[in-house]
Amino acid sequence: MASDQTRTAILAAAERLYADRGFADVTLRDIVAEANVNLAAVNYHFGSKDELIAELFVTRSIATNRERLHKLRAAEEKGGGRADIDEILRALVGPTLRGCLGPENQRSTAARFMIRASIESVPPIRRIKNREIDHLRKFAAAMRRALPDRDEVEIFWGLHFALAMAHHTIRESERLTKLSDGKCDLDDVEVIIERVVSVAVAGLRGAETQRSNTTTAPRRTAPLLR
Amino acid sequence: MASDQTRTAILAAAERLYADRGFADVTLRDIVAEANVNLAAVNYHFGSKDELIAELFVTRSIATNRERLHKLRAAEEKGGGRADIDEILRALVGPTLRGCLGPENQRSTAARFMIRASIESVPPIRRIKNREIDHLRKFAAAMRRALPDRDEVEIFWGLHFALAMAHHTIRESERLTKLSDGKCDLDDVEVIIERVVSVAVAGLRGAETQRSNTTTAPRRTAPLLR
DNA sequence: GTCTATAGAATGATAGAC
DNA sequence: GTCTATCATTCTATAGAC
């Protein structure tokens, strides 16, 4: 099958070029030159430039989501149907962070591609991300099982904030390094995961002491900390 | 000054179209048609499409940053040179969130434009965001004055996570609404600000009890919460 | 200085030959 | 399945009118 060779060559070349130079700088002509195939082959195999990008991103996303769910199930089985909240959050943010962070010189092409996808967020990639809700619902459900007394709204905010910290760390790792003058270590992924999980859990804990059984709104707080 | 009319018409038309339809769908030809000016006027007044986008974004950013710093100074003066940590974080995330969130039908063109800028992050906008570090350093410095015992690294992570939650809430407000089936109220901005601030503060508080005087790494924690 | 008309260069997409 | 040739659209650049 010569077709598959061409297809694969295009995928590999595109992922490498996008990872190296970003989406804005890479044209179809750059990709076909790198893959040593004809310009029209991209449209034949993928339909359009956007669908090529979508296929690259979907492939990597599916792998990450599969790993997330696998870890979620393992955690729930270990706890007999109810996992600890920090285990659930670790299953949520761990695979994503491990797939994108770590020492810069050790990052695979796939990792660098996913970082670009996170930072530049072109239309085809946004469209795919918007379909992730069903996937996230499974984590929300697990979190509710872990914290049956917590208000449902707090669960959603906790999930949302955990993802916020994980994705923002991927998107802005360079800025955080500069801001902290290199003092924030972005190479040790496991430590970062624990950091994200512990802040998310602390937020959920605060939700109980401050908000449960009253209203869904956080109180306007006096200085919580000196 | 006829020049100013043309220039202003382009800026207004561009902001409106980008706000309504996003960066990917709007061409220079769309903008000049909406503004009733000639195509070449864009290049004459702004140099390029990217510089037009940059000018739109810079104008709004400067206003937000000015408000942030104003609130930061007010908080520090009130405390005699040392503000409460939650006041600092409120000055950091408040103006941004107030500028972008709130009831959808009440959002100004400027607000909708800034939401697009957050979600789509085209190259000219990314370039400007990368220059924000000096601005953020002022908040890091104020946080250090507020929490002189806290490890410097924890300050940077706290600042980083607060921004993460604020920006992710702007970027993904639609997804959070869908995920929570409308139960998370994204219209009451003040409540959201308090929520972001309280989680960020809870994370910083955790940093003291768990991590200070030992290592920069968070411990791998046993279940923190049931 | 300000604006218009127009040409140039590059890109993604496609029709049709092989 | 592959390739050549070509098209329509886009941003950019410039010459010259006002």
Short mmCIF file of C-alpha atoms (C1' of nucleotides) in Angstrom, two decimals:
data_model
loop_
_atom_site.label_atom_id
_atom_site.label_comp_id
_atom_site.label_asym_id
_atom_site.label_seq_id
_atom_site.Cartn_x
_atom_site.Cartn_y
_atom_site.Cartn_z
CA MET A 1 0.00 0.00 0.00
CA ALA A 2 1.80 3.02 -1.25
CA SER A 3 -1.09 5.19 -0.07
CA ASP A 4 -0.44 4.47 3.53
CA GLN A 5 3.18 5.45 3.18
CA THR A 6 2.19 8.81 1.76
CA ARG A 7 -0.43 9.33 4.43
CA THR A 8 1.96 8.45 7.21
CA ALA A 9 4.73 10.57 5.77
CA ILE A 10 2.41 13.58 5.70
CA LEU A 11 1.30 13.05 9.29
CA ALA A 12 4.85 12.69 10.54
CA ALA A 13 6.15 15.69 8.61
CA ALA A 14 3.23 17.87 9.67
CA GLU A 15 3.55 16.98 13.34
CA ARG A 16 7.27 17.67 13.28
CA LEU A 17 6.94 21.02 11.51
CA TYR A 18 4.05 22.21 13.66
CA ALA A 19 5.93 21.16 16.79
CA ASP A 20 9.05 23.04 15.69
CA ARG A 21 7.62 26.18 14.15
CA GLY A 22 3.98 26.51 15.25
CA PHE A 23 0.78 26.48 13.23
CA ALA A 24 0.98 30.01 11.91
CA ASP A 25 4.31 29.57 10.17
CA VAL A 26 3.84 26.24 8.42
CA THR A 27 2.16 26.00 5.02
CA LEU A 28 0.96 22.91 3.18
CA ARG A 29 3.84 23.43 0.78
CA ASP A 30 6.29 23.23 3.67
CA ILE A 31 4.72 19.98 4.77
CA VAL A 32 4.72 18.27 1.40
CA ALA A 33 8.31 19.32 0.81
CA GLU A 34 9.32 17.80 4.16
CA ALA A 35 7.35 14.62 3.43
CA ASN A 36 8.53 14.38 -0.19
CA VAL A 37 5.01 14.03 -1.52
CA ASN A 38 2.85 16.01 -3.87
CA LEU A 39 0.86 19.02 -2.78
CA ALA A 40 -2.46 17.52 -3.83
CA ALA A 41 -1.83 14.43 -1.70
CA VAL A 42 -2.80 16.33 1.45
CA ASN A 43 -6.25 17.15 0.15
CA TYR A 44 -6.66 13.64 -1.23
CA HIS A 45 -5.85 11.93 2.06
CA PHE A 46 -7.27 14.43 4.54
CA GLY A 47 -9.67 16.68 2.67
CA SER A 48 -8.19 19.94 3.92
CA LYS A 49 -5.43 21.47 5.96
CA ASP A 50 -7.74 21.79 8.96
CA GLU A 51 -8.70 18.14 8.84
CA LEU A 52 -5.04 17.17 8.77
CA ILE A 53 -4.46 19.20 11.93
CA ALA A 54 -7.59 17.72 13.48
CA GLU A 55 -6.40 14.19 12.81
CA LEU A 56 -3.03 14.87 14.41
CA PHE A 57 -4.66 16.32 17.50
CA VAL A 58 -7.37 13.68 17.81
CA THR A 59 -4.82 10.89 17.71
CA ARG A 60 -2.87 12.32 20.62
CA SER A 61 -5.98 13.33 22.56
CA ILE A 62 -7.47 9.86 22.41
CA ALA A 63 -4.31 8.40 23.87
CA THR A 64 -4.35 10.90 26.73
CA ASN A 65 -8.04 10.44 27.45
CA ARG A 66 -7.69 6.69 27.45
CA GLU A 67 -4.92 6.94 30.02
CA ARG A 68 -6.99 9.30 32.14
CA LEU A 69 -9.95 6.95 32.22
CA HIS A 70 -7.74 3.98 32.90
CA LYS A 71 -6.28 5.67 35.95
CA LEU A 72 -9.69 6.82 37.08
CA ARG A 73 -11.08 3.29 36.92
CA ALA A 74 -8.05 1.89 38.69
CA ALA A 75 -8.51 4.42 41.50
CA GLU A 76 -12.22 3.66 41.86
CA GLU A 77 -11.68 -0.08 41.85
CA LYS A 78 -9.00 0.23 44.47
CA GLY A 79 -11.45 2.10 46.68
CA GLY A 80 -14.34 -0.26 45.99
CA GLY A 81 -16.29 2.11 43.73
CA ARG A 82 -15.25 5.27 45.47
CA ALA A 83 -11.85 6.82 44.90
CA ASP A 84 -10.12 9.44 46.97
CA ILE A 85 -10.60 12.92 45.55
CA ASP A 86 -6.89 13.48 45.10
CA GLU A 87 -6.57 10.24 43.16
CA ILE A 88 -9.34 11.37 40.83
CA LEU A 89 -7.71 14.72 40.22
CA ARG A 90 -4.37 13.02 39.68
CA ALA A 91 -5.97 10.83 37.00
CA LEU A 92 -7.40 13.97 35.42
CA VAL A 93 -4.34 16.19 35.24
CA GLY A 94 -1.51 13.65 35.44
CA PRO A 95 -1.57 12.26 31.89
CA THR A 96 -1.92 15.70 30.31
CA LEU A 97 0.92 17.21 32.32
CA ARG A 98 3.19 14.20 31.85
CA GLY A 99 2.50 14.34 28.12
CA CYS A 100 3.54 17.96 27.77
CA LEU A 101 6.01 18.93 30.48
CA GLY A 102 9.35 17.53 31.57
CA PRO A 103 12.88 18.51 30.60
CA GLU A 104 12.75 20.46 27.36
CA ASN A 105 15.44 18.50 25.57
CA GLN A 106 13.67 15.25 26.33
CA ARG A 107 10.34 16.21 24.84
CA SER A 108 9.06 14.07 22.01
CA THR A 109 7.66 15.52 18.82
CA ALA A 110 4.21 14.56 20.03
CA ALA A 111 4.73 16.43 23.29
CA ARG A 112 5.93 19.56 21.52
CA PHE A 113 2.99 19.33 19.14
CA MET A 114 0.52 19.15 22.00
CA ILE A 115 2.12 22.15 23.67
CA ARG A 116 1.68 24.12 20.45
CA ALA A 117 -1.93 22.97 20.27
CA SER A 118 -2.43 24.23 23.80
CA ILE A 119 -0.80 27.59 23.19
CA GLU A 120 -1.98 28.47 19.69
CA SER A 121 -5.41 26.78 19.68
CA VAL A 122 -6.31 27.00 16.00
CA PRO A 123 -9.94 26.48 14.93
CA PRO A 124 -9.81 22.75 14.10
CA ILE A 125 -8.29 22.01 17.50
CA ARG A 126 -10.82 24.15 19.33
CA ARG A 127 -13.61 22.25 17.64
CA ILE A 128 -12.28 18.97 18.99
CA LYS A 129 -11.75 20.28 22.49
CA ASN A 130 -15.37 21.38 22.58
CA ARG A 131 -16.44 17.76 22.27
CA GLU A 132 -14.66 16.75 25.47
CA ILE A 133 -17.57 17.40 27.80
CA ASP A 134 -18.79 13.82 27.98
CA HIS A 135 -15.32 12.75 28.91
CA LEU A 136 -15.17 15.30 31.72
CA ARG A 137 -18.57 14.28 33.04
CA LYS A 138 -17.10 10.95 34.06
CA PHE A 139 -14.65 12.75 36.31
CA ALA A 140 -17.36 14.97 37.71
CA ALA A 141 -19.40 11.85 38.54
CA ALA A 142 -16.43 10.22 40.25
CA MET A 143 -15.78 13.37 42.23
CA ARG A 144 -19.36 13.40 43.39
CA ARG A 145 -19.04 9.82 44.56
CA ALA A 146 -15.87 10.77 46.42
CA LEU A 147 -17.48 13.80 48.07
CA PRO A 148 -21.18 12.97 48.42
CA ASP A 149 -21.76 15.73 50.95
CA ARG A 150 -20.29 18.48 48.82
CA ASP A 151 -22.57 20.70 46.81
CA GLU A 152 -22.70 19.68 43.16
CA VAL A 153 -21.70 23.15 42.00
CA GLU A 154 -18.53 22.99 44.07
CA ILE A 155 -17.58 19.77 42.30
CA PHE A 156 -17.82 21.41 38.89
CA TRP A 157 -15.80 24.40 40.00
CA GLY A 158 -13.18 22.13 41.53
CA LEU A 159 -12.87 20.16 38.31
CA HIS A 160 -12.76 23.37 36.29
CA PHE A 161 -10.02 24.91 38.43
CA ALA A 162 -7.90 21.76 38.37
CA LEU A 163 -7.96 21.80 34.58
CA ALA A 164 -7.29 25.52 34.63
CA MET A 165 -4.08 25.09 36.60
CA ALA A 166 -2.90 22.17 34.51
CA HIS A 167 -3.50 23.76 31.13
CA HIS A 168 -2.27 27.18 32.14
CA THR A 169 0.94 25.62 33.40
CA ILE A 170 1.46 24.00 30.01
CA ARG A 171 0.58 27.17 28.10
CA GLU A 172 2.58 29.55 30.25
CA SER A 173 5.46 27.45 31.46
CA GLU A 174 7.94 29.74 29.75
CA ARG A 175 6.43 32.84 31.32
CA LEU A 176 6.44 31.28 34.78
CA THR A 177 10.08 30.37 34.37
CA LYS A 178 10.96 33.94 33.40
CA LEU A 179 8.76 35.51 36.08
CA SER A 180 10.33 33.39 38.78
CA ASP A 181 13.79 33.83 37.32
CA GLY A 182 14.13 30.07 36.94
CA LYS A 183 13.18 29.37 40.55
CA CYS A 184 10.01 27.48 39.68
CA ASP A 185 11.13 24.07 38.53
CA LEU A 186 9.09 23.02 35.51
CA ASP A 187 11.09 19.90 34.78
CA ASP A 188 9.88 17.74 37.65
CA VAL A 189 6.42 16.85 36.38
CA GLU A 190 5.42 14.69 39.32
CA VAL A 191 5.97 17.56 41.72
CA ILE A 192 3.88 19.86 39.55
CA ILE A 193 1.07 17.31 39.45
CA GLU A 194 1.05 17.13 43.23
CA ARG A 195 1.05 20.89 43.41
CA VAL A 196 -1.97 21.23 41.12
CA VAL A 197 -3.83 18.44 42.92
CA SER A 198 -3.14 19.85 46.36
CA VAL A 199 -4.35 23.34 45.47
CA ALA A 200 -7.48 21.95 43.82
CA VAL A 201 -8.18 19.82 46.89
CA ALA A 202 -7.54 22.77 49.18
CA GLY A 203 -10.09 24.73 47.17
CA LEU A 204 -12.64 21.98 47.53
CA ARG A 205 -11.97 21.74 51.23
CA GLY A 206 -12.53 25.47 51.59
CA ALA A 207 -15.83 25.00 49.79
CA GLU A 208 -17.08 22.88 52.68
CA THR A 209 -16.03 24.99 55.60
CA GLN A 210 -17.08 28.25 54.00
CA ARG A 211 -20.03 27.46 51.87
CA SER A 212 -21.80 24.19 52.46
CA ASN A 213 -25.44 24.26 53.56
CA THR A 214 -25.74 27.98 53.03
CA THR A 215 -25.55 29.34 49.54
CA THR A 216 -23.68 28.46 46.40
CA ALA A 217 -21.74 31.68 46.64
CA PRO A 218 -18.44 32.01 48.46
CA ARG A 219 -18.53 34.53 51.25
CA ARG A 220 -16.67 37.73 50.77
CA THR A 221 -13.87 36.82 53.06
CA ALA A 222 -11.94 38.78 55.57
CA PRO A 223 -8.19 38.26 55.28
CA LEU A 224 -7.84 34.49 55.28
CA LEU A 225 -4.12 34.49 55.63
CA ARG A 226 -1.35 36.73 56.81
CA MET B 1 -8.58 65.60 10.52
CA ALA B 2 -10.10 63.18 8.10
CA SER B 3 -7.31 60.75 8.88
CA ASP B 4 -8.54 60.18 12.35
CA GLN B 5 -12.01 59.37 11.12
CA THR B 6 -10.71 56.66 8.83
CA ARG B 7 -8.42 55.28 11.47
CA THR B 8 -11.16 55.24 14.08
CA ALA B 9 -13.66 53.71 11.68
CA ILE B 10 -11.25 50.87 10.95
CA LEU B 11 -10.59 50.23 14.62
CA ALA B 12 -14.29 50.22 15.48
CA ALA B 13 -15.26 48.01 12.56
CA ALA B 14 -12.44 45.57 13.23
CA GLU B 15 -13.22 45.26 16.92
CA ARG B 16 -16.89 44.69 16.20
CA LEU B 17 -16.28 42.05 13.52
CA TYR B 18 -13.64 40.21 15.52
CA ALA B 19 -15.90 40.26 18.56
CA ASP B 20 -18.82 38.87 16.57
CA ARG B 21 -17.15 36.34 14.32
CA GLY B 22 -13.67 35.62 15.68
CA PHE B 23 -10.25 36.23 14.18
CA ALA B 24 -10.21 33.28 11.82
CA ASP B 25 -13.33 34.32 9.89
CA VAL B 26 -12.69 38.02 9.36
CA THR B 27 -10.54 39.30 6.48
CA LEU B 28 -9.22 42.79 5.89
CA ARG B 29 -11.76 43.06 3.08
CA ASP B 30 -14.57 42.41 5.54
CA ILE B 31 -13.24 45.13 7.81
CA VAL B 32 -12.83 47.79 5.14
CA ALA B 33 -16.31 47.03 3.80
CA GLU B 34 -17.78 47.44 7.27
CA ALA B 35 -15.83 50.66 7.83
CA ASN B 36 -16.52 52.02 4.34
CA VAL B 37 -12.87 52.72 3.64
CA ASN B 38 -10.36 51.55 1.10
CA LEU B 39 -8.41 48.35 1.52
CA ALA B 40 -5.06 50.12 1.45
CA ALA B 41 -6.08 52.39 4.32
CA VAL B 42 -5.44 49.56 6.77
CA ASN B 43 -1.84 49.22 5.71
CA TYR B 44 -1.39 52.96 5.60
CA HIS B 45 -2.62 53.52 9.15
CA PHE B 46 -1.46 50.32 10.84
CA GLY B 47 1.21 48.75 8.64
CA SER B 48 -0.35 45.28 8.58
CA LYS B 49 -3.29 43.22 9.68
CA ASP B 50 -1.33 41.92 12.67
CA GLU B 51 -0.48 45.42 13.83
CA LEU B 52 -4.13 46.40 13.62
CA ILE B 53 -5.03 43.47 15.87
CA ALA B 54 -2.15 44.34 18.17
CA GLU B 55 -3.34 47.92 18.54
CA LEU B 56 -6.86 46.82 19.40
CA PHE B 57 -5.56 44.45 22.04
CA VAL B 58 -2.98 46.80 23.50
CA THR B 59 -5.56 49.54 23.98
CA ARG B 60 -7.81 47.28 26.04
CA SER B 61 -4.92 45.67 27.90
CA ILE B 62 -3.50 48.97 29.02
CA ALA B 63 -6.84 49.96 30.51
CA THR B 64 -7.08 46.68 32.42
CA ASN B 65 -3.50 46.83 33.65
CA ARG B 66 -3.91 50.40 34.80
CA GLU B 67 -6.95 49.41 36.81
CA ARG B 68 -5.12 46.45 38.30
CA LEU B 69 -2.22 48.60 39.46
CA HIS B 70 -4.54 51.26 40.78
CA LYS B 71 -6.32 48.70 42.95
CA LEU B 72 -3.04 47.19 44.04
CA ARG B 73 -1.70 50.58 45.17
CA ALA B 74 -4.94 51.39 46.93
CA ALA B 75 -4.76 48.10 48.83
CA GLU B 76 -1.14 48.64 49.82
CA GLU B 77 -1.72 52.22 50.94
CA LYS B 78 -4.69 51.14 53.01
CA GLY B 79 -2.47 48.62 54.79
CA GLY B 80 0.45 51.03 55.22
CA GLY B 81 2.66 49.45 52.56
CA ARG B 82 1.52 45.90 53.07
CA ALA B 83 -1.78 44.68 51.64
CA ASP B 84 -3.68 41.56 52.57
CA ILE B 85 -3.00 38.71 50.21
CA ASP B 86 -6.62 38.39 49.18
CA GLU B 87 -6.78 42.09 48.34
CA ILE B 88 -3.73 41.70 46.10
CA LEU B 89 -5.22 38.75 44.29
CA ARG B 90 -8.51 40.59 43.93
CA ALA B 91 -6.66 43.48 42.29
CA LEU B 92 -4.98 40.98 39.96
CA VAL B 93 -7.96 38.98 38.73
CA GLY B 94 -10.85 41.36 39.39
CA PRO B 95 -10.41 43.81 36.51
CA THR B 96 -9.80 41.05 33.97
CA LEU B 97 -12.83 39.04 35.05
CA ARG B 98 -15.09 42.07 35.30
CA GLY B 99 -13.97 43.12 31.83
CA CYS B 100 -14.88 39.80 30.22
CA LEU B 101 -17.62 38.07 32.19
CA GLY B 102 -21.09 39.12 33.26
CA PRO B 103 -24.48 38.56 31.61
CA GLU B 104 -23.91 37.74 27.97
CA ASN B 105 -26.44 40.20 26.58
CA GLN B 106 -24.82 43.03 28.53
CA ARG B 107 -21.32 42.51 27.20
CA SER B 108 -19.77 45.41 25.35
CA THR B 109 -17.98 45.00 22.06
CA ALA B 110 -14.72 45.48 23.91
CA ALA B 111 -15.59 42.69 26.33
CA ARG B 112 -16.47 40.29 23.56
CA PHE B 113 -13.31 41.20 21.71
CA MET B 114 -11.19 40.43 24.77
CA ILE B 115 -12.91 37.08 25.20
CA ARG B 116 -12.05 36.22 21.59
CA ALA B 117 -8.48 37.31 22.23
CA SER B 118 -8.36 34.99 25.21
CA ILE B 119 -9.83 32.03 23.36
CA GLU B 120 -8.22 32.28 19.95
CA SER B 121 -4.84 33.83 20.88
CA VAL B 122 -3.52 34.75 17.44
CA PRO B 123 0.21 35.52 17.06
CA PRO B 124 0.10 39.33 17.45
CA ILE B 125 -1.83 38.98 20.69
CA ARG B 126 0.51 36.32 22.02
CA ARG B 127 3.44 38.61 21.38
CA ILE B 128 1.89 41.32 23.51
CA LYS B 129 0.99 38.97 26.33
CA ASN B 130 4.59 37.86 26.48
CA ARG B 131 5.58 41.38 27.45
CA GLU B 132 3.43 41.37 30.56
CA ILE B 133 6.07 39.95 32.88
CA ASP B 134 7.19 43.26 34.34
CA HIS B 135 3.61 44.04 35.15
CA LEU B 136 3.19 40.73 36.97
CA ARG B 137 6.39 41.22 38.92
CA LYS B 138 4.74 44.09 40.76
CA PHE B 139 2.08 41.72 42.02
CA ALA B 140 4.66 39.12 42.96
CA ALA B 141 6.52 41.77 44.94
CA ALA B 142 3.36 42.84 46.74
CA MET B 143 2.54 39.23 47.55
CA ARG B 144 5.96 38.78 49.02
CA ARG B 145 5.46 41.80 51.24
CA ALA B 146 2.10 40.36 52.31
CA LEU B 147 3.56 36.93 53.08
CA PRO B 148 7.18 37.55 54.10
CA ASP B 149 7.52 34.10 55.67
CA ARG B 150 6.35 32.22 52.64
CA ASP B 151 8.89 30.69 50.29
CA GLU B 152 9.42 32.82 47.20
CA VAL B 153 8.63 29.91 44.91
CA GLU B 154 5.24 29.47 46.53
CA ILE B 155 4.44 33.10 45.78
CA PHE B 156 5.11 32.62 42.08
CA TRP B 157 3.03 29.46 41.94
CA GLY B 158 0.20 31.19 43.79
CA LEU B 159 0.24 34.09 41.35
CA HIS B 160 0.42 31.69 38.42
CA PHE B 161 -2.51 29.60 39.65
CA ALA B 162 -4.68 32.65 40.34
CA LEU B 163 -4.18 33.81 36.77
CA ALA B 164 -4.79 30.27 35.56
CA MET B 165 -8.21 30.11 37.18
CA ALA B 166 -9.20 33.58 35.99
CA HIS B 167 -8.16 33.12 32.38
CA HIS B 168 -9.44 29.58 32.10
CA THR B 169 -12.81 30.72 33.41
CA ILE B 170 -12.96 33.32 30.66
CA ARG B 171 -11.80 30.91 27.98
CA GLU B 172 -13.99 28.01 29.01
CA SER B 173 -17.05 29.66 30.47
CA GLU B 174 -19.26 28.09 27.86
CA ARG B 175 -17.89 24.63 28.55
CA LEU B 176 -18.33 25.02 32.29
CA THR B 177 -21.91 26.07 31.77
CA LYS B 178 -22.60 23.02 29.63
CA LEU B 179 -20.70 20.64 31.89
CA SER B 180 -22.61 21.82 34.93
CA ASP B 181 -25.88 21.92 33.01
CA GLY B 182 -26.22 25.62 33.81
CA LYS B 183 -25.72 25.11 37.54
CA CYS B 184 -22.50 27.13 37.69
CA ASP B 185 -23.54 30.75 37.55
CA LEU B 186 -21.19 32.67 35.28
CA ASP B 187 -23.17 35.89 35.35
CA ASP B 188 -22.34 37.01 38.87
CA VAL B 189 -18.77 38.19 38.36
CA GLU B 190 -18.16 39.30 41.93
CA VAL B 191 -18.94 35.83 43.21
CA ILE B 192 -16.56 34.29 40.69
CA ILE B 193 -13.81 36.68 41.71
CA GLU B 194 -14.23 35.66 45.36
CA ARG B 195 -14.17 32.04 44.33
CA VAL B 196 -10.90 32.39 42.42
CA VAL B 197 -9.32 34.43 45.20
CA SER B 198 -10.38 32.01 47.92
CA VAL B 199 -8.99 28.96 46.11
CA ALA B 200 -5.74 30.76 45.36
CA VAL B 201 -5.44 31.78 49.01
CA ALA B 202 -6.27 28.27 50.16
CA GLY B 203 -3.47 27.00 47.94
CA LEU B 204 -1.02 29.46 49.44
CA ARG B 205 -2.11 28.53 52.94
CA GLY B 206 -1.51 24.87 52.14
CA ALA B 207 1.95 25.83 50.98
CA GLU B 208 2.86 26.92 54.49
CA THR B 209 1.53 24.00 56.45
CA GLN B 210 2.78 21.40 54.04
CA ARG B 211 5.94 22.70 52.59
CA SER B 212 7.66 25.58 54.31
CA ASN B 213 11.16 25.08 55.73
CA THR B 214 11.58 21.73 54.06
CA THR B 215 11.82 21.54 50.31
CA THR B 216 10.28 23.41 47.42
CA ALA B 217 8.35 20.30 46.48
CA PRO B 218 4.89 19.52 47.78
CA ARG B 219 4.71 16.23 49.60
CA ARG B 220 2.92 13.41 47.91
CA THR B 221 -0.10 13.64 50.08
CA ALA B 222 -2.27 11.03 51.60
CA PRO B 223 -5.99 11.67 51.08
CA LEU B 224 -6.39 15.24 52.20
CA LEU B 225 -10.13 15.19 52.12
CA ARG B 226 -12.94 12.74 52.24
"C1'" DG C 1 -0.48 64.00 4.64
"C1'" DT C 2 -4.39 61.12 3.22
"C1'" DC C 3 -6.50 58.09 0.33
"C1'" DT C 4 -7.51 55.17 -4.09
"C1'" DA C 5 -6.68 51.97 -7.66
"C1'" DT C 6 -4.20 48.28 -8.86
"C1'" DA C 7 -0.65 44.83 -9.15
"C1'" DG C 8 2.18 41.18 -6.73
"C1'" DA C 9 3.17 37.13 -4.04
"C1'" DA C 10 1.65 33.37 -1.42
"C1'" DT C 11 -1.76 30.05 0.07
"C1'" DG C 12 -5.38 26.33 0.18
"C1'" DA C 13 -8.22 23.90 -2.85
"C1'" DT C 14 -9.55 21.30 -7.11
"C1'" DA C 15 -10.20 19.37 -11.90
"C1'" DG C 16 -8.59 16.15 -14.84
"C1'" DA C 17 -4.71 13.40 -16.95
"C1'" DC C 18 -2.11 9.29 -15.99
"C1'" DG D 1 -3.48 6.64 -5.81
"C1'" DT D 2 -0.63 10.23 -7.69
"C1'" DC D 3 0.62 14.32 -10.13
"C1'" DT D 4 0.43 18.66 -13.03
"C1'" DA D 5 -1.73 22.73 -13.84
"C1'" DT D 6 -4.69 26.10 -12.48
"C1'" DC D 7 -8.18 28.83 -9.67
"C1'" DA D 8 -9.96 31.89 -6.11
"C1'" DT D 9 -8.85 34.28 -2.10
"C1'" DT D 10 -5.91 36.58 0.95
"C1'" DC D 11 -2.46 39.97 2.69
"C1'" DT D 12 0.88 43.19 1.22
"C1'" DA D 13 3.12 46.87 -1.49
"C1'" DT D 14 3.31 50.81 -4.44
"C1'" DA D 15 2.35 54.46 -7.80
"C1'" DG D 16 -0.04 58.31 -8.13
"C1'" DA D 17 -4.48 61.25 -7.42
"C1'" DC D 18 -6.33 64.59 -4.17
#
